[in-house]
Coordinates of C-alpha atoms and ligand atoms in Angstrom, one line a residue:
X1 CA 11.5 35.7 -23.1
X2 CA 10.4 32.5 -21.2
X3 CA 11.6 32.2 -17.4
X4 CA 14.8 30.4 -16.7
X5 CA 14.0 26.6 -16.4
X6 CA 13.8 25.5 -12.7
X7 CA 17.0 23.4 -12.3
X8 CA 15.2 20.9 -10.0
X9 CA 12.8 19.9 -12.8
X10 CA 13.2 18.6 -16.2
X11 CA 12.7 21.2 -18.8
X12 CA 10.6 19.0 -21.0
X13 CA 7.0 19.7 -21.2
X14 CA 6.4 15.9 -21.8
X15 CA 7.7 15.5 -18.3
X16 CA 5.2 17.6 -16.3
X17 CA 2.8 14.8 -15.7
X18 CA 2.5 12.3 -12.8
X19 CA 5.9 10.8 -13.9
X20 CA 7.5 14.1 -12.8
X21 CA 5.3 14.5 -9.6
X22 CA 6.8 15.1 -6.2
X23 CA 5.8 11.6 -5.2
X24 CA 7.6 9.9 -8.0
X25 CA 10.5 12.1 -7.5
X26 CA 10.8 11.5 -3.8
X27 CA 10.4 7.8 -4.4
X28 CA 13.7 8.1 -6.7
X29 CA 15.6 10.2 -4.3
X30 CA 15.1 13.3 -6.5
X31 CA 14.7 16.8 -5.3
X32 CA 11.0 17.8 -4.7
X33 CA 9.1 21.1 -4.5
X34 CA 7.7 19.9 -1.1
X35 CA 7.3 16.6 0.7
X36 CA 4.7 14.5 -1.0
X37 CA 1.9 13.3 1.3
X38 CA -0.8 10.5 1.1
X39 CA -2.6 8.3 3.5
X40 CA -3.0 4.6 3.5
X41 CA -6.7 3.9 3.7
X42 CA -7.4 7.6 2.6
X43 CA -10.4 6.2 0.8
X44 CA -12.8 4.7 3.0
X45 CA -14.9 5.0 6.2
X46 CA -13.4 8.2 7.5
X47 CA -15.2 10.1 4.6
X48 CA -18.9 10.6 4.8
X49 CA -19.1 10.8 1.1
X50 CA -17.6 7.4 0.9
X51 CA -20.1 6.0 3.4
X52 CA -23.0 7.5 1.2
X53 CA -21.6 5.9 -2.0
X54 CA -21.0 2.7 -0.5
X55 CA -24.4 2.2 1.1
X56 CA -26.1 -0.9 -0.2
X57 CA -23.2 -2.1 -2.1
X58 CA -21.0 -5.0 -0.8
X59 CA -17.2 -4.0 -0.6
X60 CA -16.0 -6.6 -3.0
X61 CA -18.8 -5.7 -5.5
X62 CA -17.9 -2.0 -5.3
X63 CA -14.2 -2.9 -6.0
X64 CA -15.4 -4.5 -9.4
X65 CA -17.4 -1.5 -10.6
X66 CA -15.2 0.9 -12.4
X67 CA -17.4 4.0 -11.9
X68 CA -17.4 3.6 -8.2
X69 CA -13.8 2.7 -8.0
X70 CA -13.1 5.8 -9.9
X71 CA -15.3 8.1 -7.6
X72 CA -14.2 6.6 -4.4
X73 CA -10.6 6.9 -5.3
X74 CA -10.9 10.5 -6.3
X75 CA -12.8 11.5 -3.1
X76 CA -9.8 11.9 -0.6
X77 CA -7.7 13.6 -3.5
X78 CA -10.3 16.4 -3.9
X79 CA -10.9 16.7 -0.1
X80 CA -7.4 16.5 1.3
X81 CA -5.2 17.8 -1.6
X82 CA -2.9 14.7 -1.2
X83 CA 0.0 14.1 -3.7
X84 CA -1.4 10.7 -4.8
X85 CA -4.5 8.7 -5.3
X86 CA -4.4 5.0 -4.3
X87 CA -6.7 2.8 -6.2
X88 CA -9.8 1.7 -4.3
X89 CA -9.6 -2.0 -4.2
X90 CA -8.3 -4.5 -1.8
X91 CA -5.5 -7.1 -1.5
X92 CA -7.9 -10.1 -1.6
X93 CA -9.4 -8.9 -5.0
X94 CA -7.1 -11.0 -7.4
X95 CA -8.1 -14.0 -5.3
X96 CA -11.7 -13.2 -5.8
X97 CA -11.4 -12.6 -9.4
X98 CA -9.6 -15.8 -9.9
X99 CA -12.6 -17.6 -8.2
X100 CA -11.8 -18.1 -4.5
X101 CA -14.8 -17.7 -2.3
X102 CA -13.9 -14.7 -0.1
X103 CA -16.2 -12.0 1.5
X104 CA -15.3 -8.8 3.2
X105 CA -17.4 -8.7 6.3
X106 CA -18.1 -5.3 7.7
X107 CA -16.3 -4.6 11.0
X108 CA -14.2 -7.9 10.4
X109 CA -12.2 -8.0 7.1
X110 CA -11.8 -10.7 4.6
X111 CA -13.4 -14.1 5.4
X112 CA -12.4 -17.1 3.3
X113 CA -15.2 -19.7 2.9
X114 CA -12.9 -22.8 2.6
X115 CA -9.5 -21.9 4.3
X116 CA -6.6 -23.5 2.9
X117 CA -5.4 -26.4 5.0
X118 CA -3.6 -29.0 2.9
X119 CA -1.2 -29.6 0.2
X120 CA -4.0 -30.5 -2.1
X121 CA -5.7 -27.1 -1.4
X122 CA -2.6 -25.3 -2.5
X123 CA -2.6 -27.2 -5.8
X124 CA -6.5 -26.4 -6.2
X125 CA -5.9 -22.7 -6.1
X126 CA -7.2 -21.2 -9.2
X127 CA -4.7 -18.9 -11.3
X128 CA -5.6 -15.3 -12.2
X129 CA -6.4 -14.8 -15.8
X130 CA -5.3 -11.3 -16.8
X131 CA -8.3 -11.1 -19.2
X132 CA -10.5 -10.9 -16.2
X133 CA -9.0 -7.6 -15.0
X134 CA -10.6 -5.6 -17.7
X135 CA -12.9 -3.7 -15.2
X136 CA -9.9 -2.8 -13.2
X137 CA -8.0 -1.3 -16.2
X138 CA -11.1 0.6 -17.1
X139 CA -11.0 2.2 -13.7
X140 CA -7.4 2.9 -13.9
X141 CA -7.7 4.5 -17.3
X142 CA -10.7 6.8 -16.0
X143 CA -8.8 7.8 -13.0
X144 CA -5.6 8.6 -14.9
X145 CA -7.7 11.0 -17.3
X146 CA -9.4 12.6 -14.3
X147 CA -6.2 13.0 -11.9
X148 CA -4.1 15.0 -14.5
X149 CA -0.6 15.5 -12.9
X150 CA -1.5 13.6 -9.6
X151 CA -0.1 10.1 -9.7
X152 CA -2.3 7.0 -9.1
X153 CA -0.6 4.4 -6.9
X154 CA -1.6 0.8 -7.8
X155 CA -1.0 -1.9 -5.2
X156 CA -1.2 -5.5 -4.4
X157 CA -0.9 -7.7 -1.4
X158 CA 2.4 -9.5 -1.0
X159 CA 2.3 -13.3 -1.0
X160 CA 2.9 -13.7 2.7
X161 CA 0.2 -11.5 3.8
X162 CA -2.3 -13.1 1.3
X163 CA -1.3 -16.5 2.6
X164 CA -2.2 -15.5 6.0
X165 CA -6.0 -14.8 5.0
X166 CA -6.1 -18.0 3.0
X167 CA -4.7 -20.2 5.6
X168 CA -6.3 -18.6 8.8
X169 CA -9.6 -17.9 7.0
X170 CA -9.7 -14.3 8.1
X171 CA -8.0 -11.8 10.1
X172 CA -5.8 -13.2 12.7
X173 CA -3.4 -11.9 15.6
X174 CA -0.9 -14.6 16.1
X175 CA -0.9 -16.1 12.4
X176 CA -0.1 -19.5 14.2
X177 CA -1.8 -21.7 11.5
X178 CA 0.0 -19.8 8.8
X179 CA 3.5 -20.3 10.4
X180 CA 2.6 -24.0 11.3
X181 CA 1.9 -24.6 7.5
X182 CA 5.1 -22.9 6.6
X183 CA 7.3 -25.1 9.0
X184 CA 5.3 -28.4 8.4
X185 CA 5.0 -28.2 4.6
X186 CA 7.9 -26.2 3.3
X187 CA 7.5 -27.3 -0.2
X188 CA 3.7 -26.6 -0.5
X189 CA 4.3 -23.3 1.3
X190 CA 6.9 -22.4 -1.4
X191 CA 4.4 -23.4 -4.1
X192 CA 1.7 -21.5 -2.6
X193 CA 3.9 -18.2 -2.2
X194 CA 5.0 -18.7 -5.8
X195 CA 1.5 -18.7 -7.1
X196 CA 0.4 -15.8 -4.9
X197 CA 3.5 -14.0 -6.5
X198 CA 2.4 -14.7 -10.0
X199 CA -1.0 -13.5 -9.3
X200 CA 0.2 -10.3 -7.5
X201 CA 2.5 -9.5 -10.3
X202 CA -0.5 -10.0 -12.8
X203 CA -2.6 -7.7 -10.8
X204 CA 0.1 -5.0 -10.6
X205 CA 0.9 -5.3 -14.3
X206 CA -2.6 -4.7 -15.2
X207 CA -2.6 -1.4 -13.2
X208 CA 0.7 -0.1 -14.4
X209 CA -0.1 -0.9 -18.1
X210 CA -3.3 1.0 -17.8
X211 CA -1.4 4.1 -16.5
X212 CA -0.7 3.9 -12.6
X213 CA 2.4 5.8 -11.9
X214 CA 3.7 3.8 -8.8
X215 CA 3.0 0.7 -7.1
X216 CA 2.8 -0.4 -3.4
X217 CA 3.3 -3.9 -2.2
X218 CA 1.5 -4.5 1.0
X219 CA 3.2 -7.1 3.3
X220 CA 1.1 -5.9 6.2
X221 CA 1.6 -8.8 8.6
X222 CA 5.3 -9.8 7.6
X223 CA 6.4 -8.3 10.9
X224 CA 5.1 -11.6 12.8
X225 CA 8.1 -13.4 11.3
X226 CA 11.7 -13.6 12.4
X227 CA 14.4 -12.1 10.0
X228 CA 15.6 -15.6 9.3
X229 CA 12.3 -16.9 8.3
X230 CA 11.4 -13.8 6.5
X231 CA 14.8 -14.0 4.5
X232 CA 14.3 -17.7 3.5
X233 CA 10.7 -18.4 3.1
X234 CA 9.2 -15.0 2.2
X235 CA 11.5 -12.4 0.6
X236 CA 12.2 -14.4 -2.6
X237 CA 8.5 -14.4 -3.3
X238 CA 8.0 -10.7 -2.7
X239 CA 11.0 -10.2 -4.9
X240 CA 9.5 -12.2 -7.7
X241 CA 6.5 -9.8 -7.5
X242 CA 8.6 -6.8 -8.2
X243 CA 10.6 -8.8 -10.8
X244 CA 7.2 -9.5 -12.5
X245 CA 7.0 -5.9 -13.3
X246 CA 9.8 -6.4 -15.8
X247 CA 11.0 -3.2 -17.3
X248 CA 8.0 -1.2 -16.3
X249 CA 9.5 2.1 -15.0
X250 CA 7.4 3.0 -12.0
X251 CA 8.7 3.4 -8.4
X252 CA 7.9 0.4 -6.1
X253 CA 6.9 1.0 -2.5
X254 CA 7.2 -1.8 0.0
X255 CA 5.2 -1.7 3.3
X256 CA 4.6 -3.9 6.4
X257 CA 3.7 -3.3 9.9
X258 CA 6.1 -4.0 13.0
X259 CA 9.0 -4.6 10.5
X260 CA 11.7 -2.8 12.3
X261 CA 13.9 -5.9 12.4
X262 CA 13.1 -6.7 8.9
X263 CA 13.7 -3.2 7.2
X264 CA 17.2 -4.1 5.6
X265 CA 15.7 -7.2 4.0
X266 CA 12.4 -5.5 2.9
X267 CA 14.7 -3.1 1.0
X268 CA 16.5 -5.9 -0.6
X269 CA 13.4 -7.2 -2.1
X270 CA 13.7 -4.7 -4.8
X271 CA 11.7 -1.6 -3.7
X272 CA 12.7 2.1 -4.3
X273 CA 10.8 3.1 -1.2
X274 CA 10.4 1.3 2.3
X275 CA 7.3 2.0 4.2
X276 CA 7.8 2.2 8.0
X277 CA 5.2 1.9 10.7
X278 CA 5.2 4.2 13.7
X279 CA 7.3 2.1 16.0
X280 CA 10.7 3.1 14.6
X281 CA 11.7 6.8 14.0
X282 CA 12.5 7.6 10.5
X283 CA 16.1 8.5 11.2
X284 CA 16.7 5.1 12.8
X285 CA 14.7 3.6 9.8
X286 CA 17.0 5.5 7.3
X287 CA 20.0 4.0 9.0
X288 CA 18.8 0.6 8.7
X289 CA 17.7 0.8 5.2
X290 CA 20.6 2.7 3.9
X291 CA 21.1 5.5 1.4
X292 CA 19.9 3.6 -1.7
X293 CA 16.1 3.7 -0.8
X294 CA 13.6 6.3 0.2
X295 CA 11.3 6.1 3.0
X296 CA 7.5 6.2 3.5
X297 CA 5.7 6.9 6.8
X298 CA 5.3 7.1 9.7
X299 CA 2.9 9.0 11.9
X300 CA 0.9 6.8 14.3
X301 CA -2.8 6.8 13.0
X302 CA -3.9 7.0 16.5
X303 CA -2.3 10.6 17.0
X304 CA -5.0 11.9 14.6
X305 CA -7.6 11.2 17.3
X306 CA -5.6 13.6 19.6
X307 CA -5.7 17.3 20.2
X308 CA -4.4 19.6 17.5
X309 CA -1.2 20.7 19.4
X310 CA -0.3 16.9 19.7
X311 CA -1.0 16.3 15.9
X312 CA 1.1 19.3 15.1
X313 CA 4.2 18.4 17.3
X314 CA 3.9 14.8 16.0
X315 CA 3.8 15.9 12.3
X316 CA 6.7 18.2 12.8
X317 CA 8.7 15.2 14.4
X318 CA 7.9 13.0 11.4
X319 CA 9.1 15.6 8.9
X320 CA 12.3 16.4 10.7
X321 CA 13.3 12.7 11.2
X322 CA 12.3 12.1 7.6
X323 CA 15.1 14.6 6.5
X324 CA 17.6 11.7 7.3
X325 CA 16.1 9.6 4.4
X326 CA 17.2 9.7 0.7
X327 CA 13.7 10.8 0.0
X328 CA 10.6 11.0 2.1
X329 CA 6.9 10.4 1.4
X330 CA 4.8 11.4 4.3
X331 CA 2.2 8.9 5.4
X332 CA 0.8 7.3 8.3
X333 CA 2.4 4.2 9.9
X334 CA -0.6 2.2 9.0
X335 CA -4.1 3.0 7.7
X336 CA -6.5 5.8 8.6
X337 CA -8.6 4.6 11.7
X338 CA -12.4 4.8 10.7
X339 CA -13.4 7.3 13.3
X340 CA -10.7 9.9 12.3
X341 CA -12.0 13.3 11.7
X342 CA -11.4 13.9 7.9
X343 CA -10.8 17.6 8.6
X344 CA -7.5 16.5 10.6
X345 CA -6.3 14.6 7.5
X346 CA -6.7 17.7 5.4
X347 CA -4.9 19.7 8.1
X348 CA -2.0 17.3 8.2
X349 CA -1.6 17.4 4.4
X350 CA -1.5 21.2 4.5
X351 CA 0.9 21.2 7.4
X352 CA 3.4 18.9 5.8
X353 CA 3.4 20.9 2.5
X354 CA 3.9 24.2 4.5
X355 CA 6.7 22.8 6.6
X356 CA 8.6 21.4 3.6
X357 CA 7.9 23.9 0.8
X358 CA 11.3 24.6 -0.9
Ligands
1CP1 O1 -16.7 -1.8 3.8 C1 -15.6 -1.2 4.0 O2 -15.5 0.0 4.0 C2 -14.6 -2.2 4.4 C3 -13.3 -1.5 4.7 C4 -12.2 -1.8 3.7 C5 -11.8 -0.9 2.8 C6 -12.2 0.6 2.6 C7 -11.6 -3.1 3.5 C8 -11.8 -4.3 4.2 N1 -10.6 -2.8 2.4 C9 -10.7 -1.6 2.0 C10 -10.0 -0.9 0.9 C11 -8.6 -1.2 0.9 N2 -7.9 -2.2 1.3 C12 -7.7 -0.2 0.3 C13 -8.1 1.0 -0.5 C14 -7.4 2.1 -0.9 C15 -6.9 3.1 0.4 O3 -5.9 2.8 0.9 O4 -7.4 4.2 0.5 C16 -6.4 -0.8 0.5 C17 -5.0 -0.2 0.1 C18 -6.6 -2.0 1.0 C19 -5.5 -3.1 1.3 C20 -5.7 -4.0 2.4 N3 -6.8 -4.8 2.6 C21 -4.7 -4.4 3.3 C22 -3.2 -3.9 3.2 C23 -3.3 -2.5 4.0 C24 -3.4 -2.7 5.4 O5 -4.2 -2.2 6.0 O6 -2.4 -3.3 6.0 C25 -5.1 -5.5 4.1 C26 -4.5 -6.2 5.1 C27 -6.5 -5.7 3.7 C28 -7.4 -6.6 4.2 C29 -8.6 -6.0 4.8 N4 -9.7 -5.5 3.9 C30 -10.5 -4.9 4.8 C31 -10.1 -4.9 6.1 C32 -10.9 -4.3 7.2 C33 -8.9 -5.6 6.0 C34 -8.0 -5.9 7.2 C35 -8.7 -6.9 8.1 C36 -7.4 -7.4 9.1 O7 -7.3 -6.9 10.1 O8 -7.0 -8.6 8.7

């Protein structure tokens, strides 16, 4: 006689894959076997095996090599036992594939050769042809075959955050040129964000159609905006990205840094999960976002550089505060810092699992 079916899980064997994983279930607010955990920037410079593999290959070249993408994406899953892989890529890749001249400079980030400064520049932005994403779909298919029941998260940069790189020409603190353009050229601004939304949706569809089990939209720098400007000039375009997924039934995660005041709006753009940085406790974030969405976050990445007792105390706090949410995906409040000891990441994944095993 077979064992009684676990009431928390579907009895259908067809459902035991990534679509029924703890990550996808937590994103939907369904019961989980334990709180799922992954780390933004889990693939990358904190791992010696990543640095070895990347040696001699430029970042954006690596992102377009399906075998390298597959291997780099798998490294943190093997090492840390996290509950999801995130595709090794970058938010500027769709622009690069479309033909925009961008380089990722080591120690700096994306640098745009000819920053966008005029209405004519907006109209000259090349569209992203989906046929150019075959390499990405090859990588996703290879990954899905290797990952088994572990879900792959696809991602894209949100229109606002991509616009900041195009207009500033590179990383920026104040994003003053971006805001100046937004205020001075509202029509061209709308057209720019519309185009970036189309390209982000194309990028996400390619990943989901090749087998990604969830998507995350990174609006990393949206926190520099007032709620009023965000609601009027940015949110409709982020919503358009999610709408562009059509009926594809994968959970959507929406993340930005410093978005405490924007959280209810970020939820409204159409995500199942709102990503929260370390500034706001998750119980307060749950109050702001409401009961219709799950939360992801929000350990301060700098805590991982502290002593073990501090790490454990902070992980416990995040897990406890996360219980206020409809569903909780444990993560950092932003990306892994490059000098993080990878052993600490493995420890955090283990501790979250231990604290939350049902
Ligand atoms: O050579 C290197 O190793 C360069 C470092 C690096 C890496 C590993 C960059 C440059 N991008 C990436 C990969 C990357 N980028 C991933 C991989 C998957 C994973 O998370 O493990 C992801 C999801 C991104 C997304 C990304 N790129 C974002 C959104 C997330 C965030 O950090 O807010 C942003 C803003 C970028 C731009 C970018 N690319 C790289 C850097 C250093 C930056 C940020 C620069 C800045 O401060 O503006």
